Structure formats: C-alpha cells, structure tokens
Amino acid sequence: MITPNMHYRDLKESYLFAGIAQKVKKYQMEHPEKHIYRMGIGDVSLPLCDAVIAALHEGVADQANKETFHGYMPECGAQFLRETVAKHYAERGVILDADEVFVSSGASDELGDILDLFDRRSSALVIEPAYPAYVDANVIAGREIVHLASGKEDGFLPEPRENFKADILYICSPNNPTGAVFSRNQLQAWVDFANENGAIILFDAAYEAFIEDETLPHSIFELDGAETCAIEICSLSKTAGFTGTRLGYTVIPKALNRCGMNFNAMWVRNRTTKTNGVSYIIQKGGAAVFTPEGQAQIKANIQIYKNNAKVLMEALDQLGIWYTGGKNAPYIWLKCPNGMGSWEFFDYLLNEIQVVGTPGEGFGACGEGYFRFSTFGSPEDTKEAARRLCELLGGK
Ligand code: PLP
C-alpha cells in the first residue's frame, strides 16, 4: 500500500484565519445591524493601476492575432520582464543579469517550491513571529525547524548567534506580521553569518515597496556578499495589487553555489521540469508596473495605505500603546493593552467597537500578547476604527 507523506500529520491546525472568520461570522449573525471594521486583512483593497490595466488589455489583444499570439511562455519568465526587473534593481545599484531573475506566479508558490533546492535533512531557521507558510512548508517536507523567538527587547529584529545550527534562514523584511525592518548593519550581520556557516538566506521582500526610510535596504543584494548566500523572493501582490492577478519574481545569483552545485542552474532545471511559464498577459501587465507611469501610480496607491498607517499610529501614540511597524510596512504590531492576551484583545475589540485585527499568537508562541493591524482597508473604515480605539481605550 502507498505510504502518504506522513508529515502532514505534524502540521498544526491553522486556527488563525479560520478562527477569526468564525468569530466574526458569529458576531455578525448576532448583530446584523453592526458594521465590521476589518483591520485584519492581509489582502489589498485598491484595484490595479491604469498602466497595468492598459497593458493587460494589450496582452489580450495580442493573443487575438496570429502575428502577436504567444503560446507557451519561457519557463523561467519572459525575457522582456526578466530584463525589466533587472533594470529596476540596477536603479538601486544592484547589478543582476536578466537570467538571475525568475518570474513566478507569486511569492507563496515560490516559497513552497524553492525548497526543492535543499536536501530534506537540512534545517530551517524561522524568526518568529512569522508568516505561517515558512513553518508549514518545512513541516510538510519533514525538515527540522529551529524557532528563533524575537520580541520587544530586540525590536523583533534578532541578531544571529554563534550557536545557531541551521541551513536555511528565513528573513522577511519588512516583516509580516511585525512591520519591523532590518537596517543595513543588522542584515549584513545575517549575510556574514550565512556566508561563514554555509547557510542560505531565503529573503522575503514582499513588502519592500513600503519602505520610505531610504537608509533601509529593499533588497538583500544591497549587502556585501549576499550573492554567495541568498535567494530573494518578491511579489507584485502588495506592491501593485496583484493578489488576485498573481505575479512575482525570484532572484537567484549565478554566484550561489554549495557542494559543487549551482542554485541558479538547478532552478532553471526545476522550472523547466515543473512549470510551463506564467501567462503572457499577466507578465505583460506586470512589466507595466516598472514603467514611469506604473511606478507613479502604484506609489499613489501605496500612499493611501500609508495614510491609513499614519491614522492608526497616531491613535496608538495618543493611547500610549507600544507598537512597531507602520512607517515602512503595511502592518502595525502592537502590545495588547492592560496585559490582555491576543485572543482576549481580539474579542474585546470585536464585541466593544466591531474592530477586527489579527491576534499575534497566530504567528508563533512569542506573538502572544501582541496584535496586528493591517493598513490595507479603506481610509474611511480605518479612520473610524482609530476613533473607536481612542474612545474605547482612552478612558481607561
Ligand atoms: N510573503 C509574505 C511575508 C506575505 O505576507 C505574503 C502574503 O501575504 C506572501 C509572501 C505571499 O504573497 P503572494 O501573494 O505573492 O503569494
């Protein structure tokens, strides 16, 4: 009889988003007249920008004509998009060959698939609180996971320590859920650690477009020596509203080698085996993000989310509640007031002011006592949620 992958049994029940949805549904059924202020969602609310929509239409029109029709696309990405992304990196001083850029259907797909490059006996270090997929993808693969707790003391930006033994190092900066961003020096310490120990960093840059402090690195390849120890996984989901359209890119330097194996060449082989490329139309739309018009338009959308962040941060400042994030990330991570637990605070906000956030405990045990607000909601709802927070917590 076939043996299934028994590691699926080791996955913890993903209670976080299902638990939130269940509680909100119950509340709504009991209080149908109340509006819910959703500050918990990780999905964007603004539509694709005009430059992308125009390019998507062009892509559709191309597919209607024999002369411009595209069949299978190159497995590693259309040359025009690989070159466009490489040019975008060059504008920040990171020089890449176009064939170091791989087009993907998004960061989630890639974060799971990329593990094909590593031996199952390799271990994975996850800085927690963390995006839950890092842990789950490695549990499914049967890998040993080293959980590194971070906290208020280190600003949720822990340093590498001598005694860590891990082969794959997940770093997400700007971070989901904490919104914390590694400085150049802090990230350099991780790059040096990886090079010294032969480890590889999987750098999740899904939120790089939210960085406004220009001293902070957008890409790990801005750091010395990263090309020999890092893979960067990026996405247009939050940068340009592609959550439902699906497009991302991954950078694997040609200088990345271990045990006589080259990771760039391995990924070419992986993609040519496991995919038939990303839709031409979507890649055409994605390329428009990097045009001057596209950049101006996505920045205007990001600014709307940033204004939401400002509104929430002002409310927390006024209330004297400790938080991180918000300035260079679309998430605000706060300490639950009055010693409340994450789910206790969740219930309190839902029941008292109909504001929904995300309990920090869902991102790892060290997230207990913390709470995440997302800034992807509407400005109107965000303002009202902030007002209600001040009213509820200000009097205590
Ligand atoms: N990485 C992080 C840290 C995320 O928060 C998300 C989505 O919320 C992703 C990756 C997945 O992005 P994508 O929509 O490109 O799959």
GROMACS .gro file of C-alpha atoms and ligand atoms in nm:
model
  412
    1MET     CA    1   0.000   0.000   0.000
    2ILE     CA    2   0.120   0.350  -0.076
    3THR     CA    3   0.258   0.550   0.214
    4PRO     CA    4   0.132   0.908   0.212
    5ASN     CA    5   0.357   1.192   0.323
    6MET     CA    6   0.302   1.135   0.693
    7HIS     CA    7   0.448   1.475   0.777
    8TYR     CA    8   0.106   1.625   0.704
    9ARG     CA    9   0.008   1.485   1.042
   10ASP     CA   10   0.268   1.712   1.202
   11LEU     CA   11   0.102   2.030   1.074
   12LYS     CA   12  -0.066   2.231   1.346
   13GLU     CA   13  -0.429   2.315   1.279
   14SER     CA   14  -0.429   2.655   1.112
   15TYR     CA   15  -0.671   2.818   1.352
   16LEU     CA   16  -0.573   3.179   1.292
   17PHE     CA   17  -0.772   3.298   0.991
   18ALA     CA   18  -1.040   3.030   1.022
   19GLY     CA   19  -1.081   3.124   1.390
   20ILE     CA   20  -1.113   3.494   1.306
   21ALA     CA   21  -1.365   3.428   1.027
   22GLN     CA   22  -1.572   3.207   1.257
   23LYS     CA   23  -1.581   3.462   1.539
   24VAL     CA   24  -1.667   3.748   1.303
   25LYS     CA   25  -1.942   3.544   1.135
   26LYS     CA   26  -2.097   3.457   1.469
   27TYR     CA   27  -2.085   3.820   1.582
   28GLN     CA   28  -2.243   3.937   1.256
   29MET     CA   29  -2.524   3.685   1.284
   30GLU     CA   30  -2.599   3.805   1.635
   31HIS     CA   31  -2.563   4.174   1.542
   32PRO     CA   32  -2.669   4.208   1.177
   33GLU     CA   33  -2.707   4.586   1.210
   34LYS     CA   34  -2.341   4.646   1.302
   35HIS     CA   35  -2.069   4.733   1.050
   36ILE     CA   36  -1.740   4.549   1.100
   37TYR     CA   37  -1.414   4.746   1.066
   38ARG     CA   38  -1.172   4.498   0.912
   39MET     CA   39  -0.819   4.591   1.013
   40GLY     CA   40  -0.703   4.231   0.998
   41ILE     CA   41  -0.691   4.158   0.629
   42GLY     CA   42  -0.365   4.092   0.451
   43ASP     CA   43  -0.526   4.144   0.111
   44VAL     CA   44  -0.521   4.473  -0.075
   45SER     CA   45  -0.840   4.672  -0.134
   46LEU     CA   46  -0.740   4.905  -0.419
   47PRO     CA   47  -0.768   4.789  -0.783
   48LEU     CA   48  -0.482   4.751  -1.029
   49CYS     CA   49  -0.347   5.083  -1.156
   50ASP     CA   50  -0.434   5.221  -1.503
   51ALA     CA   51  -0.094   5.145  -1.657
   52VAL     CA   52  -0.129   4.776  -1.565
   53ILE     CA   53  -0.489   4.757  -1.686
   54ALA     CA   54  -0.390   4.910  -2.022
   55ALA     CA   55  -0.104   4.659  -2.059
   56LEU     CA   56  -0.332   4.368  -1.968
   57HIS     CA   57  -0.575   4.480  -2.241
   58GLU     CA   58  -0.287   4.497  -2.488
   59GLY     CA   59  -0.184   4.148  -2.385
   60VAL     CA   60  -0.535   4.019  -2.452
   61ALA     CA   61  -0.539   4.191  -2.791
   62ASP     CA   62  -0.201   4.032  -2.875
   63GLN     CA   63  -0.347   3.689  -2.806
   64ALA     CA   64  -0.623   3.756  -3.063
   65ASN     CA   65  -0.381   3.794  -3.356
   66LYS     CA   66  -0.178   3.530  -3.530
   67GLU     CA   67   0.123   3.766  -3.557
   68THR     CA   68   0.131   3.864  -3.190
   69PHE     CA   69  -0.009   3.548  -3.032
   70HIS     CA   70   0.202   3.378  -2.760
   71GLY     CA   71   0.176   3.011  -2.682
   72TYR     CA   72   0.384   2.855  -2.404
   73MET     CA   73   0.597   3.115  -2.234
   74PRO     CA   74   0.960   3.052  -2.134
   75GLU     CA   75   0.954   2.855  -1.807
   76CYS     CA   76   1.181   3.098  -1.622
   77GLY     CA   77   0.993   3.407  -1.739
   78ALA     CA   78   0.952   3.628  -2.046
   79GLN     CA   79   1.279   3.790  -2.144
   80PHE     CA   80   1.112   4.134  -2.151
   81LEU     CA   81   1.004   4.100  -1.787
   82ARG     CA   82   1.331   3.949  -1.663
   83GLU     CA   83   1.518   4.241  -1.821
   84THR     CA   84   1.271   4.494  -1.680
   85VAL     CA   85   1.311   4.359  -1.326
   86ALA     CA   86   1.691   4.352  -1.360
   87LYS     CA   87   1.681   4.717  -1.472
   88HIS     CA   88   1.465   4.802  -1.170
   89TYR     CA   89   1.729   4.651  -0.939
   90ALA     CA   90   2.004   4.839  -1.125
   91GLU     CA   91   1.830   5.166  -1.042
   92ARG     CA   92   1.903   5.081  -0.678
   93GLY     CA   93   2.262   4.986  -0.751
   94VAL     CA   94   2.207   4.608  -0.759
   95ILE     CA   95   2.350   4.469  -1.080
   96LEU     CA   96   2.185   4.149  -1.196
   97ASP     CA   97   2.185   3.955  -1.521
   98ALA     CA   98   1.834   3.909  -1.657
   99ASP     CA   99   1.877   3.533  -1.617
  100GLU     CA  100   1.929   3.575  -1.244
  101VAL     CA  101   1.564   3.688  -1.231
  102PHE     CA  102   1.293   3.419  -1.245
  103VAL     CA  103   0.930   3.514  -1.299
  104SER     CA  104   0.683   3.340  -1.069
  105SER     CA  105   0.311   3.325  -1.002
  106GLY     CA  106   0.366   3.488  -0.664
  107ALA     CA  107   0.572   3.457  -0.350
  108SER     CA  108   0.361   3.188  -0.183
  109ASP     CA  109   0.404   2.945  -0.469
  110GLU     CA  110   0.772   3.020  -0.480
  111LEU     CA  111   0.831   2.993  -0.103
  112GLY     CA  112   0.697   2.640  -0.121
  113ASP     CA  113   0.857   2.534  -0.450
  114ILE     CA  114   1.204   2.672  -0.373
  115LEU     CA  115   1.251   2.409  -0.103
  116ASP     CA  116   1.311   2.161  -0.385
  117LEU     CA  117   1.663   2.306  -0.395
  118PHE     CA  118   1.756   2.182  -0.049
  119ASP     CA  119   1.818   1.842   0.099
  120ARG     CA  120   1.542   1.721   0.329
  121ARG     CA  121   1.797   1.678   0.605
  122SER     CA  122   1.877   2.049   0.601
  123SER     CA  123   1.723   2.250   0.883
  124ALA     CA  124   1.528   2.575   0.858
  125LEU     CA  125   1.553   2.868   1.095
  126VAL     CA  126   1.235   3.072   1.128
  127ILE     CA  127   1.239   3.404   1.309
  128GLU     CA  128   0.910   3.425   1.494
  129PRO     CA  129   0.651   3.574   1.493
  130ALA     CA  130   0.645   3.468   1.127
  131TYR     CA  131   0.436   3.433   0.817
  132PRO     CA  132   0.290   3.086   0.883
  133ALA     CA  133   0.386   2.934   0.545
  134TYR     CA  134   0.757   2.922   0.635
  135VAL     CA  135   0.696   2.671   0.910
  136ASP     CA  136   0.426   2.472   0.734
  137ALA     CA  137   0.617   2.427   0.408
  138ASN     CA  138   0.908   2.280   0.603
  139VAL     CA  139   0.687   2.062   0.821
  140ILE     CA  140   0.539   1.913   0.502
  141ALA     CA  141   0.892   1.843   0.379
  142GLY     CA  142   0.982   1.681   0.712
  143ARG     CA  143   1.256   1.930   0.789
  144GLU     CA  144   1.386   2.018   1.130
  145ILE     CA  145   1.273   2.369   1.221
  146VAL     CA  146   1.471   2.596   1.450
  147HIS     CA  147   1.234   2.852   1.601
  148LEU     CA  148   1.401   3.180   1.688
  149ALA     CA  149   1.179   3.395   1.907
  150SER     CA  150   1.204   3.771   1.872
  151GLY     CA  151   1.048   4.030   2.099
  152LYS     CA  152   1.006   4.386   2.212
  153GLU     CA  153   1.362   4.385   2.358
  154ASP     CA  154   1.523   4.339   2.016
  155GLY     CA  155   1.252   4.534   1.829
  156PHE     CA  156   1.152   4.200   1.667
  157LEU     CA  157   1.481   4.213   1.475
  158PRO     CA  158   1.702   3.945   1.632
  159GLU     CA  159   2.070   3.907   1.562
  160PRO     CA  160   2.235   3.581   1.460
  161ARG     CA  161   2.402   3.396   1.746
  162GLU     CA  162   2.711   3.180   1.739
  163ASN     CA  163   2.532   2.867   1.850
  164PHE     CA  164   2.262   2.857   1.576
  165LYS     CA  165   2.271   2.547   1.365
  166ALA     CA  166   2.050   2.595   1.061
  167ASP     CA  167   2.095   2.565   0.687
  168ILE     CA  168   1.804   2.766   0.550
  169LEU     CA  169   1.746   3.106   0.714
  170TYR     CA  170   1.414   3.280   0.656
  171ILE     CA  171   1.430   3.656   0.674
  172CYS     CA  172   1.126   3.869   0.596
  173SER     CA  173   1.193   4.243   0.590
  174PRO     CA  174   0.973   4.449   0.606
  175ASN     CA  175   0.820   4.184   0.822
  176ASN     CA  176   0.478   4.029   0.822
  177PRO     CA  177   0.337   4.039   1.090
  178THR     CA  178   0.555   4.283   1.287
  179GLY     CA  179   0.623   4.551   1.025
  180ALA     CA  180   0.982   4.567   1.158
  181VAL     CA  181   1.258   4.628   0.902
  182PHE     CA  182   1.622   4.520   0.932
  183SER     CA  183   1.875   4.801   0.900
  184ARG     CA  184   2.172   4.759   0.670
  185ASN     CA  185   2.403   4.666   0.960
  186GLN     CA  186   2.157   4.420   1.106
  187LEU     CA  187   2.103   4.249   0.772
  188GLN     CA  188   2.476   4.248   0.700
  189ALA     CA  189   2.524   4.050   1.021
  190TRP     CA  190   2.288   3.780   0.886
  191VAL     CA  191   2.461   3.779   0.546
  192ASP     CA  192   2.802   3.739   0.714
  193PHE     CA  193   2.663   3.465   0.937
  194ALA     CA  194   2.521   3.275   0.637
  195ASN     CA  195   2.847   3.301   0.444
  196GLU     CA  196   3.052   3.191   0.744
  197ASN     CA  197   2.828   2.890   0.807
  198GLY     CA  198   2.748   2.784   0.452
  199ALA     CA  199   2.378   2.856   0.512
  200ILE     CA  200   2.140   3.012   0.262
  201ILE     CA  201   1.905   3.302   0.336
  202LEU     CA  202   1.559   3.297   0.183
  203PHE     CA  203   1.486   3.667   0.182
  204ASP     CA  204   1.116   3.750   0.154
  205ALA     CA  205   1.090   4.101   0.012
  206ALA     CA  206   0.713   4.100  -0.046
  207TYR     CA  207   0.677   4.437   0.131
  208GLU     CA  208   0.989   4.619   0.008
  209ALA     CA  209   0.782   4.879  -0.177
  210PHE     CA  210   0.653   5.011   0.156
  211ILE     CA  211   0.998   5.123   0.274
  212GLU     CA  212   1.014   5.500   0.291
  213ASP     CA  213   1.328   5.541   0.501
  214GLU     CA  214   1.591   5.530   0.229
  215THR     CA  215   1.866   5.413   0.464
  216LEU     CA  216   1.688   5.076   0.488
  217PRO     CA  217   1.765   4.800   0.235
  218HIS     CA  218   1.491   4.699  -0.010
  219SER     CA  219   1.688   4.401  -0.135
  220ILE     CA  220   1.930   4.170   0.039
  221PHE     CA  221   2.157   4.210  -0.263
  222GLU     CA  222   2.232   4.565  -0.149
  223LEU     CA  223   2.452   4.399   0.118
  224ASP     CA  224   2.811   4.286   0.062
  225GLY     CA  225   2.846   3.915  -0.002
  226ALA     CA  226   2.472   3.839  -0.037
  227GLU     CA  227   2.522   3.696  -0.386
  228THR     CA  228   2.701   3.397  -0.234
  229CYS     CA  229   2.439   3.321   0.032
  230ALA     CA  230   2.092   3.449  -0.058
  231ILE     CA  231   1.783   3.396  -0.268
  232GLU     CA  232   1.530   3.680  -0.281
  233ILE     CA  233   1.162   3.616  -0.325
  234CYS     CA  234   0.946   3.909  -0.423
  235SER     CA  235   0.590   3.966  -0.528
  236LEU     CA  236   0.375   4.226  -0.701
  237SER     CA  237   0.084   4.135  -0.472
  238LYS     CA  238   0.122   4.416  -0.222
  239THR     CA  239   0.347   4.635  -0.436
  240ALA     CA  240   0.093   4.668  -0.715
  241GLY     CA  241  -0.230   4.495  -0.611
  242PHE     CA  242  -0.161   4.163  -0.788
  243THR     CA  243  -0.301   3.941  -0.512
  244GLY     CA  244  -0.573   3.811  -0.744
  245THR     CA  245  -0.378   3.854  -1.068
  246ARG     CA  246  -0.068   3.663  -0.945
  247LEU     CA  247   0.286   3.763  -1.034
  248GLY     CA  248   0.618   3.764  -0.855
  249TYR     CA  249   0.987   3.723  -0.917
  250THR     CA  250   1.276   3.545  -0.754
  251VAL     CA  251   1.641   3.637  -0.774
  252ILE     CA  252   1.897   3.357  -0.764
  253PRO     CA  253   2.250   3.482  -0.826
  254LYS     CA  254   2.476   3.278  -1.050
  255ALA     CA  255   2.741   3.305  -0.776
  256LEU     CA  256   2.530   3.095  -0.539
  257ASN     CA  257   2.695   2.753  -0.507
  258ARG     CA  258   2.719   2.479  -0.246
  259CYS     CA  259   2.883   2.136  -0.270
  260GLY     CA  260   2.971   2.192  -0.636
  261MET     CA  261   2.607   2.262  -0.725
  262ASN     CA  262   2.488   2.591  -0.872
  263PHE     CA  263   2.149   2.707  -0.745
  264ASN     CA  264   2.069   2.922  -1.048
  265ALA     CA  265   2.125   2.629  -1.283
  266MET     CA  266   1.929   2.399  -1.051
  267TRP     CA  267   1.634   2.639  -1.052
  268VAL     CA  268   1.638   2.659  -1.433
  269ARG     CA  269   1.617   2.280  -1.434
  270ASN     CA  270   1.343   2.283  -1.172
  271ARG     CA  271   1.130   2.538  -1.358
  272THR     CA  272   1.172   2.368  -1.695
  273THR     CA  273   1.054   2.047  -1.530
  274LYS     CA  274   0.774   2.175  -1.312
  275THR     CA  275   0.617   2.473  -1.491
  276ASN     CA  276   0.524   2.589  -1.837
  277GLY     CA  277   0.572   2.952  -1.751
  278VAL     CA  278   0.346   3.232  -1.630
  279SER     CA  279   0.067   3.369  -1.853
  280TYR     CA  280   0.188   3.610  -2.123
  281ILE     CA  281  -0.096   3.850  -2.048
  282ILE     CA  282  -0.010   3.871  -1.679
  283GLN     CA  283   0.361   3.918  -1.748
  284LYS     CA  284   0.274   4.197  -1.990
  285GLY     CA  285   0.065   4.360  -1.715
  286GLY     CA  286   0.345   4.307  -1.464
  287ALA     CA  287   0.604   4.478  -1.683
  288ALA     CA  288   0.386   4.791  -1.682
  289VAL     CA  289   0.442   4.821  -1.304
  290PHE     CA  290   0.804   4.917  -1.377
  291THR     CA  291   0.729   5.193  -1.629
  292PRO     CA  292   0.748   5.554  -1.503
  293GLU     CA  293   0.367   5.581  -1.516
  294GLY     CA  294   0.323   5.245  -1.345
  295GLN     CA  295   0.566   5.342  -1.069
  296ALA     CA  296   0.390   5.674  -1.008
  297GLN     CA  297   0.051   5.503  -0.996
  298ILE     CA  298   0.148   5.221  -0.761
  299LYS     CA  299   0.320   5.472  -0.532
  300ALA     CA  300  -0.003   5.673  -0.517
  301ASN     CA  301  -0.190   5.358  -0.409
  302ILE     CA  302   0.075   5.268  -0.152
  303GLN     CA  303   0.045   5.622  -0.017
  304ILE     CA  304  -0.323   5.560   0.055
  305TYR     CA  305  -0.228   5.257   0.268
  306LYS     CA  306   0.047   5.462   0.431
  307ASN     CA  307  -0.204   5.728   0.525
  308ASN     CA  308  -0.410   5.454   0.690
  309ALA     CA  309  -0.098   5.352   0.882
  310LYS     CA  310  -0.049   5.711   0.997
  311VAL     CA  311  -0.405   5.732   1.125
  312LEU     CA  312  -0.364   5.411   1.326
  313MET     CA  313  -0.019   5.506   1.455
  314GLU     CA  314  -0.147   5.844   1.572
  315ALA     CA  315  -0.424   5.669   1.764
  316LEU     CA  316  -0.175   5.431   1.929
  317ASP     CA  317   0.062   5.718   2.011
  318GLN     CA  318  -0.225   5.905   2.170
  319LEU     CA  319  -0.314   5.597   2.374
  320GLY     CA  320   0.049   5.536   2.475
  321ILE     CA  321   0.039   5.182   2.333
  322TRP     CA  322   0.372   5.030   2.226
  323TYR     CA  323   0.394   4.926   1.861
  324THR     CA  324   0.638   4.862   1.581
  325GLY     CA  325   0.589   4.881   1.202
  326GLY     CA  326   0.356   5.110   1.014
  327LYS     CA  327   0.619   5.351   0.885
  328ASN     CA  328   0.799   5.121   0.641
  329ALA     CA  329   0.545   4.840   0.625
  330PRO     CA  330   0.172   4.793   0.583
  331TYR     CA  331   0.141   4.623   0.923
  332ILE     CA  332   0.137   4.764   1.274
  333TRP     CA  333   0.225   4.527   1.555
  334LEU     CA  334   0.116   4.640   1.898
  335LYS     CA  335   0.134   4.525   2.255
  336CYS     CA  336  -0.215   4.443   2.377
  337PRO     CA  337  -0.305   4.698   2.645
  338ASN     CA  338  -0.373   4.613   3.010
  339GLY     CA  339  -0.187   4.281   2.989
  340MET     CA  340  -0.455   4.126   2.768
  341GLY     CA  341  -0.385   3.812   2.567
  342SER     CA  342  -0.404   3.825   2.186
  343TRP     CA  343  -0.738   3.649   2.152
  344GLU     CA  344  -0.877   3.827   2.457
  345PHE     CA  345  -0.796   4.161   2.292
  346PHE     CA  346  -0.945   4.033   1.966
  347ASP     CA  347  -1.275   3.951   2.137
  348TYR     CA  348  -1.272   4.280   2.328
  349LEU     CA  349  -1.232   4.490   2.011
  350LEU     CA  350  -1.487   4.289   1.816
  351ASN     CA  351  -1.750   4.300   2.087
  352GLU     CA  352  -1.698   4.657   2.203
  353ILE     CA  353  -1.615   4.851   1.886
  354GLN     CA  354  -1.653   4.600   1.598
  355VAL     CA  355  -1.287   4.638   1.501
  356VAL     CA  356  -1.119   4.322   1.374
  357GLY     CA  357  -0.742   4.272   1.387
  358THR     CA  358  -0.521   3.964   1.393
  359PRO     CA  359  -0.413   3.801   1.720
  360GLY     CA  360  -0.033   3.787   1.737
  361GLU     CA  361  -0.033   3.440   1.885
  362GLY     CA  362  -0.131   3.302   1.543
  363PHE     CA  363   0.220   3.386   1.414
  364GLY     CA  364   0.409   3.185   1.674
  365ALA     CA  365   0.407   3.146   2.051
  366CYS     CA  366   0.611   3.464   2.108
  367GLY     CA  367   0.332   3.663   1.941
  368GLU     CA  368   0.107   3.605   2.241
  369GLY     CA  369   0.013   3.937   2.399
  370TYR     CA  370   0.053   4.119   2.066
  371PHE     CA  371  -0.186   4.215   1.791
  372ARG     CA  372  -0.155   4.302   1.420
  373PHE     CA  373  -0.338   4.577   1.238
  374SER     CA  374  -0.322   4.581   0.861
  375THR     CA  375  -0.343   4.909   0.673
  376PHE     CA  376  -0.498   4.766   0.356
  377GLY     CA  377  -0.856   4.862   0.448
  378SER     CA  378  -1.047   5.166   0.326
  379PRO     CA  379  -0.945   5.509   0.460
  380GLU     CA  380  -1.300   5.565   0.590
  381ASP     CA  381  -1.305   5.241   0.790
  382THR     CA  382  -0.951   5.297   0.916
  383LYS     CA  383  -1.036   5.646   1.045
  384GLU     CA  384  -1.348   5.520   1.219
  385ALA     CA  385  -1.161   5.221   1.366
  386ALA     CA  386  -0.893   5.457   1.502
  387ARG     CA  387  -1.157   5.686   1.650
  388ARG     CA  388  -1.331   5.393   1.817
  389LEU     CA  389  -1.000   5.264   1.955
  390CYS     CA  390  -0.926   5.602   2.113
  391GLU     CA  391  -1.273   5.622   2.259
  392LEU     CA  392  -1.261   5.269   2.399
  393LEU     CA  393  -0.907   5.265   2.534
  394GLY     CA  394  -0.855   5.634   2.605
  395GLY     CA  395  -1.087   5.643   2.901
  396LYS     CA  396  -0.910   5.366   3.089
  397PLP     N1  397   0.536   3.656   0.198
  397PLP     C1  398   0.476   3.728   0.293
  397PLP     C2  399   0.555   3.772   0.410
  397PLP     C3  400   0.340   3.757   0.284
  397PLP     O1  401   0.282   3.827   0.380
  397PLP     C4  402   0.267   3.712   0.172
  397PLP     C5  403   0.125   3.738   0.158
  397PLP     O2  404   0.056   3.789   0.241
  397PLP     C6  405   0.334   3.638   0.076
  397PLP     C7  406   0.468   3.611   0.093
  397PLP     C8  407   0.261   3.581  -0.039
  397PLP     O3  408   0.249   3.669  -0.144
  397PLP     P1  409   0.188   3.626  -0.283
  397PLP     O4  410   0.054   3.692  -0.292
  397PLP     O5  411   0.284   3.679  -0.383
  397PLP     O6  412   0.176   3.479  -0.290
   0.00000   0.00000   0.00000
